[in-house]
Amino acid sequence: EYVIVDGEVLDRTEAKVDIEDRGYQFGDGVYEVIRVYNGKMFTGIEHLKRLAESAEKIRMKLPYSPEELLSRMEELISKNELDTGTVYMQFTRGTSPRNHVFPGGNVAPTFVAYTRKVARPVDPMEKGVRAILDEDIRWLRCDIKSLNLLGNLLSKQKAAEAGCFEAILHRGETVTEGSHSNISIVKDGVIITHQADNHILNGITRQKVLEICRNEGIPFEERAYTLDELSSADEVFSSGTTVEVMPVVEVAGKPVGNGQPGTVTRKLQTLFKTEIERQCGN
Ligand code: PLP
């Protein structure tokens, strides 16, 4: 397995990061996960543009443009002969003696990337998954895809311990997103999903789903919705790079609708698959 460390392609066993890397000490960095189908990246450039935006939001300058990164990732996928899986990449603010203040401009970001084989979650996509509810205790810049994921981890761990796939997060009465995905509801044929602001990560999958809705004339609203709306929704689904469009059939021990994946969710899954095949072949 090959990986990239600081722009260099190495064997994984040779990859090393300093103990004073700011990602390791502070979570001072940003990352992306891109899906690979048939050896091709799906929505690759969208992810890499978001990476550049996340970096800018934390005042970090990336040494590569999204287009340059795209070709580096293509190279890594091909070297590792990856067919179906993911590419992970992160940039931290580099290595320097521990200090909360940013290091000077002479300290270059640490860049790490690697690939992983990951199958499409066909079975849960067919049957649907369960979710718990958890208070969203994260900071107020959830729009940044930063390495600081402790809030997400604590919620996801709670879900896992309850035998559930996801924790649906809420700030008081308002549903924000999931611990590792965006959460949308369907009511009377209309999809409702939290607006892209500082309270959620604007998922590339979420954006793709909304683009599909626009093209197909499926009505949607981007607005905050409440826990009451969640519990009386006809359908609930989670969306994300590795989970695609995932039906949620039970929330906090209570069935969603009739407890089966809903028709709108099913339709989105089909349209999403068509989009994957259009971009990556089948
Ligand atoms: N929200 C959070 C907190 C996430 O970690 C993710 C990542 O998968 C998403 C939403 C979905 O984003 P994307 O569709 O870009 O993978």
mmCIF file of C-alpha atoms and ligand atoms in Angstrom:
data_model
loop_
_atom_site.group_PDB
_atom_site.id
_atom_site.type_symbol
_atom_site.label_atom_id
_atom_site.label_comp_id
_atom_site.label_asym_id
_atom_site.label_seq_id
_atom_site.Cartn_x
_atom_site.Cartn_y
_atom_site.Cartn_z
ATOM 1 C CA GLU A 1 0.000 0.000 0.000
ATOM 2 C CA TYR A 2 1.262 3.409 -0.991
ATOM 3 C CA VAL A 3 0.533 6.610 0.904
ATOM 4 C CA ILE A 4 1.442 10.251 0.403
ATOM 5 C CA VAL A 5 3.303 12.098 3.168
ATOM 6 C CA ASP A 6 4.343 15.680 2.510
ATOM 7 C CA GLY A 7 3.796 15.265 -1.185
ATOM 8 C CA GLU A 8 5.945 12.162 -1.459
ATOM 9 C CA VAL A 9 4.643 8.722 -2.392
ATOM 10 C CA LEU A 10 5.938 6.175 0.136
ATOM 11 C CA ASP A 11 5.219 2.671 1.287
ATOM 12 C CA ARG A 12 2.833 2.841 4.257
ATOM 13 C CA THR A 13 5.394 1.238 6.594
ATOM 14 C CA GLU A 14 7.777 4.135 5.919
ATOM 15 C CA ALA A 15 5.278 6.931 6.652
ATOM 16 C CA LYS A 16 6.109 9.021 9.732
ATOM 17 C CA VAL A 17 4.620 12.150 11.305
ATOM 18 C CA ASP A 18 6.364 14.215 13.994
ATOM 19 C CA ILE A 19 5.098 14.151 17.602
ATOM 20 C CA GLU A 20 4.802 17.953 17.442
ATOM 21 C CA ASP A 21 2.664 17.940 14.347
ATOM 22 C CA ARG A 22 -0.157 20.407 15.039
ATOM 23 C CA GLY A 23 -2.744 17.966 13.754
ATOM 24 C CA TYR A 24 -1.663 15.440 16.352
ATOM 25 C CA GLN A 25 -1.446 17.962 19.217
ATOM 26 C CA PHE A 26 -4.306 20.370 18.468
ATOM 27 C CA GLY A 27 -6.439 18.853 15.715
ATOM 28 C CA ASP A 28 -5.225 21.938 13.846
ATOM 29 C CA GLY A 29 -6.048 20.883 10.314
ATOM 30 C CA VAL A 30 -8.657 19.949 7.742
ATOM 31 C CA TYR A 31 -9.505 16.777 5.840
ATOM 32 C CA GLU A 32 -11.617 15.196 3.118
ATOM 33 C CA VAL A 33 -12.914 11.746 2.248
ATOM 34 C CA ILE A 34 -13.684 11.006 -1.391
ATOM 35 C CA ARG A 35 -15.546 7.964 -2.696
ATOM 36 C CA VAL A 36 -13.952 5.823 -5.398
ATOM 37 C CA TYR A 37 -16.045 3.627 -7.682
ATOM 38 C CA ASN A 38 -14.450 1.584 -10.493
ATOM 39 C CA GLY A 39 -11.138 3.258 -9.762
ATOM 40 C CA LYS A 40 -12.633 6.730 -10.357
ATOM 41 C CA MET A 41 -13.331 9.491 -7.858
ATOM 42 C CA PHE A 42 -16.968 10.526 -7.477
ATOM 43 C CA THR A 43 -17.470 14.323 -7.065
ATOM 44 C CA GLY A 44 -13.697 14.593 -6.542
ATOM 45 C CA ILE A 45 -13.305 18.232 -7.506
ATOM 46 C CA GLU A 46 -16.249 19.274 -5.294
ATOM 47 C CA HIS A 47 -14.547 17.648 -2.286
ATOM 48 C CA LEU A 48 -11.193 19.257 -3.091
ATOM 49 C CA LYS A 49 -12.768 22.691 -3.460
ATOM 50 C CA ARG A 50 -14.423 22.250 -0.067
ATOM 51 C CA LEU A 51 -11.012 21.262 1.340
ATOM 52 C CA ALA A 52 -9.580 24.531 0.026
ATOM 53 C CA GLU A 53 -12.519 26.423 1.592
ATOM 54 C CA SER A 54 -12.076 24.656 4.950
ATOM 55 C CA ALA A 55 -8.356 25.525 4.887
ATOM 56 C CA GLU A 56 -9.121 29.160 4.105
ATOM 57 C CA LYS A 57 -11.633 29.327 6.968
ATOM 58 C CA ILE A 58 -8.900 28.294 9.431
ATOM 59 C CA ARG A 59 -6.426 30.674 7.748
ATOM 60 C CA MET A 60 -4.250 27.919 6.345
ATOM 61 C CA LYS A 61 -2.738 28.125 2.882
ATOM 62 C CA LEU A 62 -2.627 24.863 0.933
ATOM 63 C CA PRO A 63 0.444 24.272 -1.236
ATOM 64 C CA TYR A 64 -1.693 22.674 -4.002
ATOM 65 C CA SER A 65 -4.729 23.750 -6.013
ATOM 66 C CA PRO A 66 -7.806 21.456 -6.075
ATOM 67 C CA GLU A 67 -6.863 20.457 -9.637
ATOM 68 C CA GLU A 68 -3.307 19.521 -8.615
ATOM 69 C CA LEU A 69 -4.632 17.498 -5.675
ATOM 70 C CA LEU A 70 -7.077 15.717 -7.952
ATOM 71 C CA SER A 71 -4.265 14.429 -10.137
ATOM 72 C CA ARG A 72 -2.167 13.426 -7.088
ATOM 73 C CA MET A 73 -5.136 11.412 -5.815
ATOM 74 C CA GLU A 74 -5.652 9.802 -9.233
ATOM 75 C CA GLU A 75 -2.008 8.735 -9.126
ATOM 76 C CA LEU A 76 -2.411 7.199 -5.647
ATOM 77 C CA ILE A 77 -5.612 5.336 -6.598
ATOM 78 C CA SER A 78 -3.933 3.889 -9.624
ATOM 79 C CA LYS A 79 -0.720 2.920 -7.753
ATOM 80 C CA ASN A 80 -2.826 1.128 -5.120
ATOM 81 C CA GLU A 81 -5.056 -0.427 -7.796
ATOM 82 C CA LEU A 82 -8.114 0.700 -5.827
ATOM 83 C CA ASP A 83 -11.445 -0.232 -7.383
ATOM 84 C CA THR A 84 -14.155 0.529 -4.785
ATOM 85 C CA GLY A 85 -13.197 2.464 -1.676
ATOM 86 C CA THR A 86 -12.218 5.853 -0.356
ATOM 87 C CA VAL A 87 -9.372 8.328 -0.490
ATOM 88 C CA TYR A 88 -8.590 10.107 2.776
ATOM 89 C CA MET A 89 -6.445 13.229 2.861
ATOM 90 C CA GLN A 90 -5.551 15.769 5.502
ATOM 91 C CA PHE A 91 -3.529 18.920 5.857
ATOM 92 C CA THR A 92 -2.339 20.115 9.244
ATOM 93 C CA ARG A 93 -0.700 23.434 10.060
ATOM 94 C CA GLY A 94 2.654 21.656 10.127
ATOM 95 C CA THR A 95 5.255 20.767 12.744
ATOM 96 C CA SER A 96 6.712 23.291 15.193
ATOM 97 C CA PRO A 97 7.321 23.596 18.969
ATOM 98 C CA ARG A 98 3.954 23.386 20.717
ATOM 99 C CA ASN A 99 2.320 26.795 20.927
ATOM 100 C CA HIS A 100 -1.305 27.830 20.436
ATOM 101 C CA VAL A 101 -0.185 30.708 18.234
ATOM 102 C CA PHE A 102 0.206 29.784 14.545
ATOM 103 C CA PRO A 103 3.772 29.027 13.440
ATOM 104 C CA GLY A 104 5.306 31.442 10.933
ATOM 105 C CA GLY A 105 4.924 31.246 7.179
ATOM 106 C CA ASN A 106 8.134 29.211 6.909
ATOM 107 C CA VAL A 107 6.362 26.174 8.420
ATOM 108 C CA ALA A 108 4.739 24.125 5.659
ATOM 109 C CA PRO A 109 1.484 22.196 6.188
ATOM 110 C CA THR A 110 1.792 18.431 6.688
ATOM 111 C CA PHE A 111 -0.031 16.636 3.909
ATOM 112 C CA VAL A 112 -1.055 12.992 4.282
ATOM 113 C CA ALA A 113 -3.193 10.869 1.974
ATOM 114 C CA TYR A 114 -4.041 7.194 1.686
ATOM 115 C CA THR A 115 -6.625 4.917 0.102
ATOM 116 C CA ARG A 116 -8.822 2.232 1.595
ATOM 117 C CA LYS A 117 -11.018 -0.512 0.138
ATOM 118 C CA VAL A 118 -14.631 0.086 1.207
ATOM 119 C CA ALA A 119 -17.622 -1.725 -0.279
ATOM 120 C CA ARG A 120 -20.904 0.080 -0.957
ATOM 121 C CA PRO A 121 -23.147 -0.505 2.121
ATOM 122 C CA VAL A 122 -25.670 -2.408 0.002
ATOM 123 C CA ASP A 123 -27.403 -4.301 2.809
ATOM 124 C CA PRO A 124 -28.146 -1.369 5.197
ATOM 125 C CA MET A 125 -29.125 0.786 2.190
ATOM 126 C CA GLU A 126 -31.751 -1.844 1.383
ATOM 127 C CA LYS A 127 -33.077 -2.435 4.916
ATOM 128 C CA GLY A 128 -32.517 0.935 6.556
ATOM 129 C CA VAL A 129 -30.716 1.739 9.795
ATOM 130 C CA ARG A 130 -31.531 2.898 13.327
ATOM 131 C CA ALA A 131 -30.522 6.170 14.992
ATOM 132 C CA ILE A 132 -30.419 7.666 18.463
ATOM 133 C CA LEU A 133 -30.926 11.336 19.329
ATOM 134 C CA ASP A 134 -28.145 13.303 21.009
ATOM 135 C CA GLU A 135 -27.648 16.921 22.000
ATOM 136 C CA ASP A 136 -25.279 18.665 19.569
ATOM 137 C CA ILE A 137 -22.477 19.849 21.848
ATOM 138 C CA ARG A 138 -20.058 20.808 19.070
ATOM 139 C CA TRP A 139 -18.598 24.239 18.390
ATOM 140 C CA LEU A 140 -20.255 26.830 16.143
ATOM 141 C CA ARG A 141 -18.135 26.264 13.016
ATOM 142 C CA CYS A 142 -19.417 22.873 11.953
ATOM 143 C CA ASP A 143 -19.213 24.129 8.339
ATOM 144 C CA ILE A 144 -15.438 23.566 8.529
ATOM 145 C CA LYS A 145 -14.346 19.976 7.888
ATOM 146 C CA SER A 146 -11.738 20.132 10.634
ATOM 147 C CA LEU A 147 -9.820 17.372 12.410
ATOM 148 C CA ASN A 148 -11.513 18.309 15.710
ATOM 149 C CA LEU A 149 -14.116 15.555 15.800
ATOM 150 C CA LEU A 150 -14.477 14.836 19.534
ATOM 151 C CA GLY A 151 -18.097 15.999 19.672
ATOM 152 C CA ASN A 152 -18.903 13.798 16.676
ATOM 153 C CA LEU A 153 -17.000 10.858 18.187
ATOM 154 C CA LEU A 154 -18.770 11.025 21.544
ATOM 155 C CA SER A 155 -22.159 10.979 19.798
ATOM 156 C CA LYS A 156 -21.253 8.218 17.350
ATOM 157 C CA GLN A 157 -19.896 6.098 20.221
ATOM 158 C CA LYS A 158 -23.219 6.478 22.065
ATOM 159 C CA ALA A 159 -25.023 5.364 18.902
ATOM 160 C CA ALA A 160 -22.703 2.381 18.448
ATOM 161 C CA GLU A 161 -23.207 1.322 22.080
ATOM 162 C CA ALA A 162 -26.975 1.425 21.463
ATOM 163 C CA GLY A 163 -26.518 -0.773 18.369
ATOM 164 C CA CYS A 164 -27.380 2.150 16.093
ATOM 165 C CA PHE A 165 -25.794 3.456 12.912
ATOM 166 C CA GLU A 166 -26.075 7.172 13.572
ATOM 167 C CA ALA A 167 -26.682 9.796 16.248
ATOM 168 C CA ILE A 168 -29.039 12.526 15.045
ATOM 169 C CA LEU A 169 -27.856 15.758 16.653
ATOM 170 C CA HIS A 170 -30.056 18.612 17.853
ATOM 171 C CA ARG A 171 -29.410 22.025 19.384
ATOM 172 C CA GLY A 172 -32.343 22.283 21.751
ATOM 173 C CA GLU A 173 -35.418 21.719 19.579
ATOM 174 C CA THR A 174 -33.582 22.145 16.253
ATOM 175 C CA VAL A 175 -32.193 19.142 14.378
ATOM 176 C CA THR A 176 -28.809 19.961 12.842
ATOM 177 C CA GLU A 177 -27.161 16.886 11.265
ATOM 178 C CA GLY A 178 -25.783 13.455 12.130
ATOM 179 C CA SER A 179 -22.492 12.631 13.882
ATOM 180 C CA HIS A 180 -20.999 11.653 10.505
ATOM 181 C CA SER A 181 -23.700 12.454 7.926
ATOM 182 C CA ASN A 182 -26.372 14.975 6.992
ATOM 183 C CA ILE A 183 -29.931 14.185 8.054
ATOM 184 C CA SER A 184 -33.015 14.999 5.973
ATOM 185 C CA ILE A 185 -36.698 14.285 6.520
ATOM 186 C CA VAL A 186 -39.565 13.822 4.075
ATOM 187 C CA LYS A 187 -43.054 15.145 4.861
ATOM 188 C CA ASP A 188 -45.936 14.942 2.356
ATOM 189 C CA GLY A 189 -43.463 14.399 -0.488
ATOM 190 C CA VAL A 190 -41.252 17.395 0.426
ATOM 191 C CA ILE A 191 -37.638 16.878 1.491
ATOM 192 C CA ILE A 192 -36.545 19.111 4.376
ATOM 193 C CA THR A 193 -32.888 19.496 5.283
ATOM 194 C CA HIS A 194 -31.031 22.008 7.493
ATOM 195 C CA GLN A 195 -29.761 25.028 5.574
ATOM 196 C CA ALA A 196 -26.032 25.175 4.838
ATOM 197 C CA ASP A 197 -24.812 27.477 7.618
ATOM 198 C CA ASN A 198 -22.297 27.276 10.468
ATOM 199 C CA HIS A 199 -24.321 24.562 12.268
ATOM 200 C CA ILE A 200 -23.736 21.805 9.701
ATOM 201 C CA LEU A 201 -21.175 20.483 7.290
ATOM 202 C CA ASN A 202 -22.547 21.173 3.815
ATOM 203 C CA GLY A 203 -22.181 17.599 2.600
ATOM 204 C CA ILE A 204 -21.154 17.000 -0.985
ATOM 205 C CA THR A 205 -23.672 14.133 -0.976
ATOM 206 C CA ARG A 206 -26.330 16.503 0.417
ATOM 207 C CA GLN A 207 -25.549 18.961 -2.393
ATOM 208 C CA LYS A 208 -25.672 16.184 -4.998
ATOM 209 C CA VAL A 209 -29.053 15.005 -3.673
ATOM 210 C CA LEU A 210 -30.447 18.561 -3.860
ATOM 211 C CA GLU A 211 -29.114 18.935 -7.408
ATOM 212 C CA ILE A 212 -30.895 15.695 -8.336
ATOM 213 C CA CYS A 213 -34.101 17.065 -6.733
ATOM 214 C CA ARG A 214 -33.808 20.278 -8.778
ATOM 215 C CA ASN A 215 -33.331 18.308 -12.020
ATOM 216 C CA GLU A 216 -36.126 15.862 -11.259
ATOM 217 C CA GLY A 217 -38.632 18.379 -9.912
ATOM 218 C CA ILE A 218 -38.660 16.801 -6.432
ATOM 219 C CA PRO A 219 -39.646 19.562 -3.985
ATOM 220 C CA PHE A 220 -37.272 20.404 -1.123
ATOM 221 C CA GLU A 221 -36.797 23.036 1.571
ATOM 222 C CA GLU A 222 -33.486 24.031 3.134
ATOM 223 C CA ARG A 223 -34.433 25.141 6.628
ATOM 224 C CA ALA A 224 -34.049 24.234 10.270
ATOM 225 C CA TYR A 225 -36.639 21.672 11.396
ATOM 226 C CA THR A 226 -37.630 20.594 14.874
ATOM 227 C CA LEU A 227 -37.490 17.363 16.860
ATOM 228 C CA ASP A 228 -41.315 17.259 16.560
ATOM 229 C CA GLU A 229 -41.070 17.422 12.771
ATOM 230 C CA LEU A 230 -38.457 14.667 12.884
ATOM 231 C CA SER A 231 -40.652 12.390 14.970
ATOM 232 C CA SER A 232 -43.707 12.956 12.743
ATOM 233 C CA ALA A 233 -41.775 12.665 9.449
ATOM 234 C CA ASP A 234 -42.895 10.171 6.787
ATOM 235 C CA GLU A 235 -39.284 9.331 5.979
ATOM 236 C CA VAL A 236 -35.819 10.106 7.345
ATOM 237 C CA PHE A 237 -32.543 9.578 5.531
ATOM 238 C CA SER A 238 -28.878 10.101 6.218
ATOM 239 C CA SER A 239 -26.471 11.136 3.458
ATOM 240 C CA GLY A 240 -22.698 11.051 3.225
ATOM 241 C CA THR A 241 -19.767 10.042 1.096
ATOM 242 C CA THR A 242 -19.451 6.462 2.300
ATOM 243 C CA VAL A 243 -23.125 5.888 3.212
ATOM 244 C CA GLU A 244 -24.633 7.503 0.075
ATOM 245 C CA VAL A 245 -28.404 7.819 0.681
ATOM 246 C CA MET A 246 -29.199 5.729 3.763
ATOM 247 C CA PRO A 247 -32.802 5.193 4.946
ATOM 248 C CA VAL A 248 -33.286 5.720 8.701
ATOM 249 C CA VAL A 249 -36.191 3.503 9.770
ATOM 250 C CA GLU A 250 -36.100 4.004 13.533
ATOM 251 C CA VAL A 251 -35.257 7.090 15.623
ATOM 252 C CA ALA A 252 -34.891 6.862 19.412
ATOM 253 C CA GLY A 253 -36.616 3.473 19.470
ATOM 254 C CA LYS A 254 -39.648 4.671 17.483
ATOM 255 C CA PRO A 255 -40.347 3.554 13.882
ATOM 256 C CA VAL A 256 -40.193 6.222 11.159
ATOM 257 C CA GLY A 257 -43.421 6.085 9.102
ATOM 258 C CA ASN A 258 -44.268 2.408 8.663
ATOM 259 C CA GLY A 259 -40.759 1.371 9.728
ATOM 260 C CA GLN A 260 -39.654 0.626 6.147
ATOM 261 C CA PRO A 261 -37.445 2.692 3.797
ATOM 262 C CA GLY A 262 -39.772 5.261 2.183
ATOM 263 C CA THR A 263 -40.605 5.805 -1.484
ATOM 264 C CA VAL A 264 -38.877 9.198 -1.823
ATOM 265 C CA THR A 265 -35.716 7.800 -0.205
ATOM 266 C CA ARG A 266 -35.823 4.786 -2.542
ATOM 267 C CA LYS A 267 -36.218 7.050 -5.557
ATOM 268 C CA LEU A 268 -33.247 9.188 -4.440
ATOM 269 C CA GLN A 269 -31.128 6.054 -3.986
ATOM 270 C CA THR A 270 -31.897 5.005 -7.572
ATOM 271 C CA LEU A 271 -31.191 8.474 -8.989
ATOM 272 C CA PHE A 272 -27.995 8.716 -6.938
ATOM 273 C CA LYS A 273 -26.792 5.370 -8.312
ATOM 274 C CA THR A 274 -27.498 6.618 -11.838
ATOM 275 C CA GLU A 275 -25.340 9.665 -11.096
ATOM 276 C CA ILE A 276 -22.503 7.429 -9.812
ATOM 277 C CA GLU A 277 -22.696 5.355 -12.988
ATOM 278 C CA ARG A 278 -22.741 8.475 -15.143
ATOM 279 C CA GLN A 279 -19.527 9.778 -13.492
ATOM 280 C CA CYS A 280 -17.676 6.533 -12.766
ATOM 281 C CA GLY A 281 -19.176 3.927 -15.092
ATOM 282 C CA ASN A 282 -20.607 0.581 -13.942
HETATM 283 N N1 PLP B 1 -21.801 15.923 8.363
HETATM 284 C C1 PLP B 1 -20.751 15.423 9.032
HETATM 285 C C2 PLP B 1 -20.548 15.818 10.450
HETATM 286 C C3 PLP B 1 -19.845 14.543 8.396
HETATM 287 O O1 PLP B 1 -18.785 14.062 9.055
HETATM 288 C C4 PLP B 1 -20.064 14.197 7.039
HETATM 289 C C5 PLP B 1 -19.098 13.318 6.356
HETATM 290 O O2 PLP B 1 -19.364 12.332 5.748
HETATM 291 C C6 PLP B 1 -21.208 14.710 6.388
HETATM 292 C C7 PLP B 1 -22.038 15.585 7.083
HETATM 293 C C8 PLP B 1 -21.523 14.376 4.955
HETATM 294 O O3 PLP B 1 -20.663 15.034 4.088
HETATM 295 P P1 PLP B 1 -20.269 14.437 2.670
HETATM 296 O O4 PLP B 1 -21.551 14.141 1.950
HETATM 297 O O5 PLP B 1 -19.500 15.506 2.017
HETATM 298 O O6 PLP B 1 -19.492 13.198 2.916
#
